[in-house]
Amino acid sequence: MPPTAPGGLPTTQNASNDICPVCKSSRYLNPNMKLKVNPECWHRMCESCVERIFGHGPAPCPIAGCKRTLRKARFREQTFEDVKIEREIEIRKEVNDLIRMRQDDYSNLREYNDFLEDMEEITFNLINNKDVTGARASLDKYRKEHANEIAANIEHEKSERAEFAAMTAEQRERELQNRQIAMRQLEEEEKFRQDQERSFREQLAKGGDANKLASRLAKVQQERAIARKYEAQRAQSDGDGMVIRGKMREKEAPKTEVPYSPFAGLHLQRQEVPREVYHDETLDERRQNPKVTAGGYDFEEYCQRALSDAFSGLGVFVGDEMAAREGGVPNAALNVPKVDAKG
């Protein structure tokens, strides 16, 4: 048994099942019968019943148990086979027309996603008849709180549609002009070719050299081909007929990748101490330690690595990073004194 939709009618478009619930007319006996639905209650009835019952003004729905007042102007032909799909699309369209908010109206993507989730929950309740009164109240409240933004978005959509219509008309006009120019060029080329052939035959009849005439004709045709190619390139550089209007978001220029530097771009120059041996307890111990100098290991490399390890942490404050992550005051701002760049 086929599934049923509101009004007790099957959702399939089989001719034997398309029966008007008011007058009991069927498409099997009346192939020209048109069934219409009203978004107010989504009950189907034939066009004749709609004209007969609602032709003189609003009237209650004739379906048993439905007491909603319907108007003839709101009846329309069913687009989808399933009435449930028709109803869901109508509800989503109604919600979208009431709440016209864009991502640009919110400070971040999280708030916009929360808005979409709330709208989807309201839409779900309206579609499935769950807390319809609360859903309608939430829609009205949101529409009143954001009346200015919604009005601005409506005007923005109107301007976008007007710009798109103007862009489409301009593009069609340019395409028409390009076709006319192409047709005119073809006619000129055909006329030029006929003139060249006639001149070639006349000069041959007068005793001209065929090879020279043929080479001259080929040269002229080559020059014409180069000129046509140049004109085509210039027309393409002027524009391909597509016009894009409207202010778009400015994209940031891609950042140039720089090599990784452990000192954040600070270039350290190696300075030699004006002594043959720099005496230090730790260095003297390492200098005499065979484990350090074993295998041909240079003691200078050990010193250079020790300096790199010592200076690699300059400018890195773990307390600041933790405070910024937790939204607190950086410890370095409280405890670390300001150091003069001159030392």
Short mmCIF file of C-alpha atoms in Angstrom, two decimals:
data_model
loop_
_atom_site.label_atom_id
_atom_site.label_comp_id
_atom_site.label_asym_id
_atom_site.label_seq_id
_atom_site.Cartn_x
_atom_site.Cartn_y
_atom_site.Cartn_z
CA MET A 1 0.00 0.00 0.00
CA PRO A 2 1.54 3.36 -1.01
CA PRO A 3 2.43 5.87 1.72
CA THR A 4 -0.10 8.55 2.52
CA ALA A 5 0.31 12.30 2.84
CA PRO A 6 -1.75 14.89 4.75
CA GLY A 7 -5.36 14.52 3.69
CA GLY A 8 -5.23 10.75 3.43
CA LEU A 9 -4.05 10.76 -0.20
CA PRO A 10 -1.29 8.52 -1.56
CA THR A 11 1.92 10.26 -2.49
CA THR A 12 2.39 8.46 -5.83
CA GLN A 13 1.32 10.01 -9.10
CA ASN A 14 -0.47 6.90 -10.35
CA ALA A 15 -3.56 7.93 -12.35
CA SER A 16 -5.79 5.43 -10.50
CA ASN A 17 -4.76 6.89 -7.11
CA ASP A 18 -5.09 10.63 -7.92
CA ILE A 19 -8.52 11.20 -6.47
CA CYS A 20 -9.89 14.50 -5.21
CA PRO A 21 -10.92 13.98 -1.56
CA VAL A 22 -13.75 16.55 -1.94
CA CYS A 23 -15.61 15.59 -5.13
CA LYS A 24 -14.08 12.10 -5.50
CA SER A 25 -13.10 12.79 -9.11
CA SER A 26 -10.17 10.72 -10.37
CA ARG A 27 -7.56 11.32 -13.02
CA TYR A 28 -8.51 8.00 -14.54
CA LEU A 29 -11.94 9.35 -15.53
CA ASN A 30 -10.76 12.95 -15.98
CA PRO A 31 -7.22 13.01 -17.41
CA ASN A 32 -7.19 16.83 -17.46
CA MET A 33 -7.85 17.13 -13.73
CA LYS A 34 -5.31 19.22 -11.81
CA LEU A 35 -4.78 18.74 -8.10
CA LYS A 36 -3.70 21.75 -6.06
CA VAL A 37 -2.42 22.20 -2.53
CA ASN A 38 -2.62 25.05 -0.06
CA PRO A 39 0.43 25.73 2.17
CA GLU A 40 -1.92 26.56 5.04
CA CYS A 41 -2.97 22.94 5.66
CA TRP A 42 -1.45 21.01 2.71
CA HIS A 43 -4.71 19.28 1.77
CA ARG A 44 -5.11 18.49 -1.90
CA MET A 45 -8.19 19.09 -3.98
CA CYS A 46 -8.97 19.47 -7.65
CA GLU A 47 -9.03 22.79 -9.48
CA SER A 48 -12.81 22.65 -9.91
CA CYS A 49 -13.38 22.32 -6.16
CA VAL A 50 -10.99 25.20 -5.48
CA GLU A 51 -12.91 27.43 -7.88
CA ARG A 52 -16.29 26.31 -6.58
CA ILE A 53 -15.54 26.62 -2.84
CA PHE A 54 -13.08 29.51 -2.69
CA GLY A 55 -13.99 31.45 -5.81
CA HIS A 56 -16.13 33.97 -3.90
CA GLY A 57 -13.77 34.52 -0.95
CA PRO A 58 -12.10 32.78 1.99
CA ALA A 59 -13.79 29.62 3.28
CA PRO A 60 -13.02 26.76 5.70
CA CYS A 61 -11.14 23.76 4.38
CA PRO A 62 -13.67 21.10 3.23
CA ILE A 63 -11.51 18.21 4.51
CA ALA A 64 -13.06 16.63 7.60
CA GLY A 65 -11.31 17.67 10.81
CA CYS A 66 -9.54 20.68 9.26
CA LYS A 67 -11.04 24.02 10.30
CA ARG A 68 -8.48 26.36 8.79
CA THR A 69 -9.63 29.21 6.60
CA LEU A 70 -8.18 29.02 3.11
CA ARG A 71 -7.92 31.48 0.24
CA LYS A 72 -7.96 30.76 -3.44
CA ALA A 73 -4.84 32.84 -4.13
CA ARG A 74 -2.65 30.53 -2.07
CA PHE A 75 -3.58 27.34 -3.91
CA ARG A 76 -0.90 26.14 -6.31
CA GLU A 77 -0.02 23.05 -8.26
CA GLN A 78 2.08 20.46 -6.54
CA THR A 79 5.71 20.44 -7.66
CA PHE A 80 7.00 17.27 -5.99
CA GLU A 81 5.41 13.89 -5.88
CA ASP A 82 5.55 13.67 -2.09
CA VAL A 83 3.52 16.29 -0.23
CA LYS A 84 5.90 16.04 2.73
CA ILE A 85 8.78 17.23 0.56
CA GLU A 86 6.60 20.04 -0.78
CA ARG A 87 5.77 21.12 2.76
CA GLU A 88 9.36 20.96 3.99
CA ILE A 89 10.60 23.11 1.11
CA GLU A 90 7.88 25.66 1.75
CA ILE A 91 8.76 25.87 5.46
CA ARG A 92 12.48 26.25 4.75
CA LYS A 93 11.73 28.98 2.24
CA GLU A 94 9.52 30.78 4.78
CA VAL A 95 12.24 30.65 7.47
CA ASN A 96 14.88 31.83 5.01
CA ASP A 97 12.69 34.76 3.92
CA LEU A 98 12.11 35.81 7.52
CA ILE A 99 15.70 35.45 8.72
CA ARG A 100 18.13 36.73 6.11
CA MET A 101 21.42 36.72 7.94
CA ARG A 102 24.84 36.28 6.39
CA GLN A 103 28.18 35.12 7.69
CA ASP A 104 29.48 38.71 7.46
CA ASP A 105 26.94 39.73 10.13
CA TYR A 106 28.81 37.72 12.78
CA SER A 107 32.20 38.34 14.30
CA ASN A 108 33.47 34.80 13.85
CA LEU A 109 32.56 31.51 12.22
CA ARG A 110 31.55 29.88 15.51
CA GLU A 111 28.74 32.38 16.11
CA TYR A 112 27.50 31.94 12.53
CA ASN A 113 27.48 28.14 12.93
CA ASP A 114 25.52 28.50 16.19
CA PHE A 115 22.99 30.64 14.34
CA LEU A 116 22.63 28.02 11.60
CA GLU A 117 22.16 25.30 14.22
CA ASP A 118 19.41 27.29 15.95
CA MET A 119 17.63 27.93 12.64
CA GLU A 120 17.86 24.26 11.71
CA GLU A 121 16.38 23.25 15.07
CA ILE A 122 13.47 25.69 14.58
CA THR A 123 12.93 24.42 11.05
CA PHE A 124 12.97 20.81 12.24
CA ASN A 125 10.33 21.55 14.87
CA LEU A 126 8.10 23.28 12.32
CA ILE A 127 8.43 20.44 9.82
CA ASN A 128 7.68 17.74 12.38
CA ASN A 129 4.98 19.74 14.28
CA LYS A 130 7.01 19.81 17.52
CA ASP A 131 6.49 22.89 19.71
CA VAL A 132 5.25 24.92 16.74
CA THR A 133 4.18 27.81 19.00
CA GLY A 134 7.63 28.04 20.60
CA ALA A 135 9.37 27.84 17.22
CA ARG A 136 7.20 30.65 15.82
CA ALA A 137 7.86 32.74 18.91
CA SER A 138 11.63 32.23 18.54
CA LEU A 139 11.46 33.30 14.90
CA ASP A 140 9.50 36.45 15.74
CA LYS A 141 11.86 37.32 18.60
CA TYR A 142 14.96 36.88 16.45
CA ARG A 143 13.41 38.88 13.60
CA LYS A 144 12.62 41.79 15.93
CA GLU A 145 16.06 41.79 17.56
CA HIS A 146 17.87 41.83 14.21
CA ALA A 147 15.41 43.92 12.20
CA ASN A 148 18.09 46.36 11.01
CA GLU A 149 20.48 43.64 9.84
CA ILE A 150 17.68 41.76 8.06
CA ALA A 151 16.50 44.92 6.29
CA ALA A 152 20.06 45.72 5.22
CA ASN A 153 20.54 42.19 3.86
CA ILE A 154 17.28 42.42 1.91
CA GLU A 155 18.46 45.64 0.26
CA HIS A 156 21.83 44.04 -0.39
CA GLU A 157 20.19 41.08 -2.11
CA LYS A 158 18.12 43.42 -4.27
CA SER A 159 21.23 45.30 -5.34
CA GLU A 160 23.01 42.01 -6.08
CA ARG A 161 20.12 40.85 -8.26
CA ALA A 162 20.09 44.18 -10.09
CA GLU A 163 23.85 44.02 -10.66
CA PHE A 164 23.59 40.43 -11.89
CA ALA A 165 20.81 41.37 -14.31
CA ALA A 166 22.86 44.32 -15.61
CA MET A 167 25.95 42.11 -15.90
CA THR A 168 24.00 39.45 -17.82
CA ALA A 169 22.51 42.03 -20.20
CA GLU A 170 25.91 43.60 -20.81
CA GLN A 171 27.47 40.20 -21.43
CA ARG A 172 24.75 39.28 -23.93
CA GLU A 173 25.19 42.61 -25.71
CA ARG A 174 28.94 42.09 -25.96
CA GLU A 175 28.50 38.54 -27.24
CA LEU A 176 26.11 39.84 -29.90
CA GLN A 177 28.63 42.48 -30.93
CA ASN A 178 31.40 39.87 -31.09
CA ARG A 179 29.26 37.66 -33.34
CA GLN A 180 28.50 40.58 -35.62
CA ILE A 181 32.19 41.50 -35.81
CA ALA A 182 33.10 37.87 -36.58
CA MET A 183 30.50 37.69 -39.36
CA ARG A 184 31.74 40.97 -40.83
CA GLN A 185 35.33 39.75 -40.76
CA LEU A 186 34.36 36.54 -42.53
CA GLU A 187 32.60 38.53 -45.24
CA GLU A 188 35.62 40.82 -45.65
CA GLU A 189 37.98 37.84 -45.85
CA GLU A 190 35.83 36.16 -48.48
CA LYS A 191 35.68 39.36 -50.52
CA PHE A 192 39.45 39.86 -50.22
CA ARG A 193 40.11 36.28 -51.30
CA GLN A 194 37.90 36.67 -54.38
CA ASP A 195 39.61 39.95 -55.29
CA GLN A 196 43.05 38.38 -54.97
CA GLU A 197 42.10 35.40 -57.12
CA ARG A 198 40.61 37.67 -59.79
CA SER A 199 43.76 39.86 -59.78
CA PHE A 200 45.94 36.74 -59.97
CA ARG A 201 44.05 35.45 -63.03
CA GLU A 202 44.19 38.84 -64.76
CA GLN A 203 47.95 39.15 -64.25
CA LEU A 204 48.46 35.59 -65.50
CA ALA A 205 46.43 36.44 -68.60
CA LYS A 206 48.73 39.42 -69.22
CA GLY A 207 51.80 37.12 -69.21
CA GLY A 208 52.98 37.54 -65.62
CA ASP A 209 55.31 35.08 -63.92
CA ALA A 210 53.20 32.48 -62.13
CA ASN A 211 55.80 31.76 -59.44
CA LYS A 212 56.27 35.42 -58.55
CA LEU A 213 52.53 36.01 -58.49
CA ALA A 214 51.98 32.95 -56.30
CA SER A 215 54.69 34.00 -53.83
CA ARG A 216 53.27 37.53 -53.71
CA LEU A 217 49.78 36.17 -53.04
CA ALA A 218 51.11 33.87 -50.27
CA LYS A 219 52.94 36.80 -48.67
CA VAL A 220 49.78 38.93 -48.68
CA GLN A 221 47.76 36.10 -47.17
CA GLN A 222 50.42 35.57 -44.48
CA GLU A 223 50.35 39.28 -43.57
CA ARG A 224 46.57 39.14 -43.34
CA ALA A 225 46.74 36.08 -41.07
CA ILE A 226 49.24 37.83 -38.76
CA ALA A 227 47.01 40.91 -38.63
CA ARG A 228 43.97 38.77 -37.75
CA LYS A 229 45.91 37.00 -35.00
CA TYR A 230 47.04 40.33 -33.55
CA GLU A 231 43.48 41.68 -33.56
CA ALA A 232 42.21 38.53 -31.84
CA GLN A 233 44.88 38.81 -29.12
CA ARG A 234 44.09 42.47 -28.55
CA ALA A 235 40.36 41.75 -28.29
CA GLN A 236 41.07 38.97 -25.81
CA SER A 237 43.29 41.25 -23.71
CA ASP A 238 40.52 43.88 -23.61
CA GLY A 239 38.15 41.35 -22.06
CA ASP A 240 36.42 38.09 -22.83
CA GLY A 241 32.92 39.52 -22.36
CA MET A 242 32.53 38.53 -18.72
CA VAL A 243 31.99 41.46 -16.38
CA ILE A 244 32.20 40.95 -12.62
CA ARG A 245 30.89 43.70 -10.41
CA GLY A 246 30.51 44.21 -6.71
CA LYS A 247 33.01 44.65 -3.95
CA MET A 248 34.84 41.48 -3.07
CA ARG A 249 36.94 40.73 -0.07
CA GLU A 250 40.53 41.78 -0.49
CA LYS A 251 42.84 38.81 -0.31
CA GLU A 252 46.03 39.12 1.61
CA ALA A 253 49.23 38.75 -0.38
CA PRO A 254 50.91 35.41 0.24
CA LYS A 255 53.72 35.70 2.75
CA THR A 256 57.19 35.00 1.44
CA GLU A 257 58.65 31.90 3.02
CA VAL A 258 61.92 32.54 4.80
CA PRO A 259 64.40 29.95 6.02
CA TYR A 260 63.96 28.79 9.58
CA SER A 261 66.09 30.70 12.06
CA PRO A 262 66.43 29.58 15.70
CA PHE A 263 67.23 33.20 16.64
CA ALA A 264 64.10 34.72 14.97
CA GLY A 265 66.12 36.32 12.18
CA LEU A 266 68.94 37.60 14.42
CA HIS A 267 72.24 37.11 12.66
CA LEU A 268 75.04 36.33 15.09
CA GLN A 269 78.59 37.00 14.05
CA ARG A 270 81.34 34.93 15.50
CA GLN A 271 83.85 37.03 17.43
CA GLU A 272 87.33 35.81 18.20
CA VAL A 273 88.72 36.44 21.67
CA PRO A 274 92.16 38.10 21.38
CA ARG A 275 93.83 35.37 23.45
CA GLU A 276 95.46 32.17 22.51
CA VAL A 277 93.49 30.25 25.14
CA TYR A 278 90.35 31.40 26.89
CA HIS A 279 90.61 30.08 30.44
CA ASP A 280 87.40 28.89 32.05
CA GLU A 281 86.93 26.13 34.60
CA THR A 282 84.23 24.36 32.61
CA LEU A 283 86.05 24.76 29.31
CA ASP A 284 89.38 23.71 30.76
CA GLU A 285 87.77 20.56 32.12
CA ARG A 286 86.16 19.79 28.76
CA ARG A 287 89.34 20.60 26.90
CA GLN A 288 91.25 17.99 28.90
CA ASN A 289 88.45 15.43 28.77
CA PRO A 290 89.30 12.76 26.17
CA LYS A 291 85.60 11.99 25.65
CA VAL A 292 85.12 15.46 24.15
CA THR A 293 88.17 15.46 21.89
CA ALA A 294 88.00 11.77 20.95
CA GLY A 295 87.61 10.76 17.34
CA GLY A 296 89.03 14.02 15.98
CA TYR A 297 86.15 16.12 17.42
CA ASP A 298 87.03 19.81 17.32
CA PHE A 299 86.79 21.62 20.63
CA GLU A 300 85.62 24.76 18.77
CA GLU A 301 82.51 22.89 17.67
CA TYR A 302 81.75 22.09 21.29
CA CYS A 303 82.01 25.77 22.23
CA GLN A 304 79.86 26.84 19.28
CA ARG A 305 77.16 24.36 20.22
CA ALA A 306 77.22 25.50 23.83
CA LEU A 307 76.74 29.12 22.72
CA SER A 308 73.86 28.15 20.44
CA ASP A 309 72.13 26.27 23.24
CA ALA A 310 72.58 29.23 25.56
CA PHE A 311 71.22 31.89 23.21
CA SER A 312 68.45 29.85 21.52
CA GLY A 313 66.06 30.63 24.37
CA LEU A 314 66.40 34.40 24.24
CA GLY A 315 63.07 36.12 23.63
CA VAL A 316 61.07 32.97 24.45
CA PHE A 317 58.90 33.29 27.57
CA VAL A 318 56.85 30.21 28.39
CA GLY A 319 54.89 32.18 31.00
CA ASP A 320 53.69 34.63 28.36
CA GLU A 321 52.47 31.84 26.11
CA MET A 322 50.61 30.14 28.94
CA ALA A 323 49.07 33.44 30.10
CA ALA A 324 47.98 34.33 26.57
CA ARG A 325 46.40 30.93 26.19
CA GLU A 326 44.52 31.24 29.49
CA GLY A 327 43.69 34.93 28.97
CA GLY A 328 45.75 36.13 31.94
CA VAL A 329 48.47 38.76 32.40
CA PRO A 330 51.90 37.71 31.06
CA ASN A 331 54.44 37.01 33.77
CA ALA A 332 57.19 38.61 31.71
CA ALA A 333 55.26 41.89 31.67
CA LEU A 334 55.30 41.92 35.47
CA ASN A 335 58.70 40.51 36.40
CA VAL A 336 61.06 41.02 33.48
CA PRO A 337 62.67 44.50 33.42
CA LYS A 338 62.90 46.43 30.18
CA VAL A 339 66.27 45.94 28.52
CA ASP A 340 67.81 48.72 26.49
CA ALA A 341 68.75 47.73 22.95
CA LYS A 342 72.13 49.38 23.38
CA GLY A 343 73.01 47.00 26.21
#
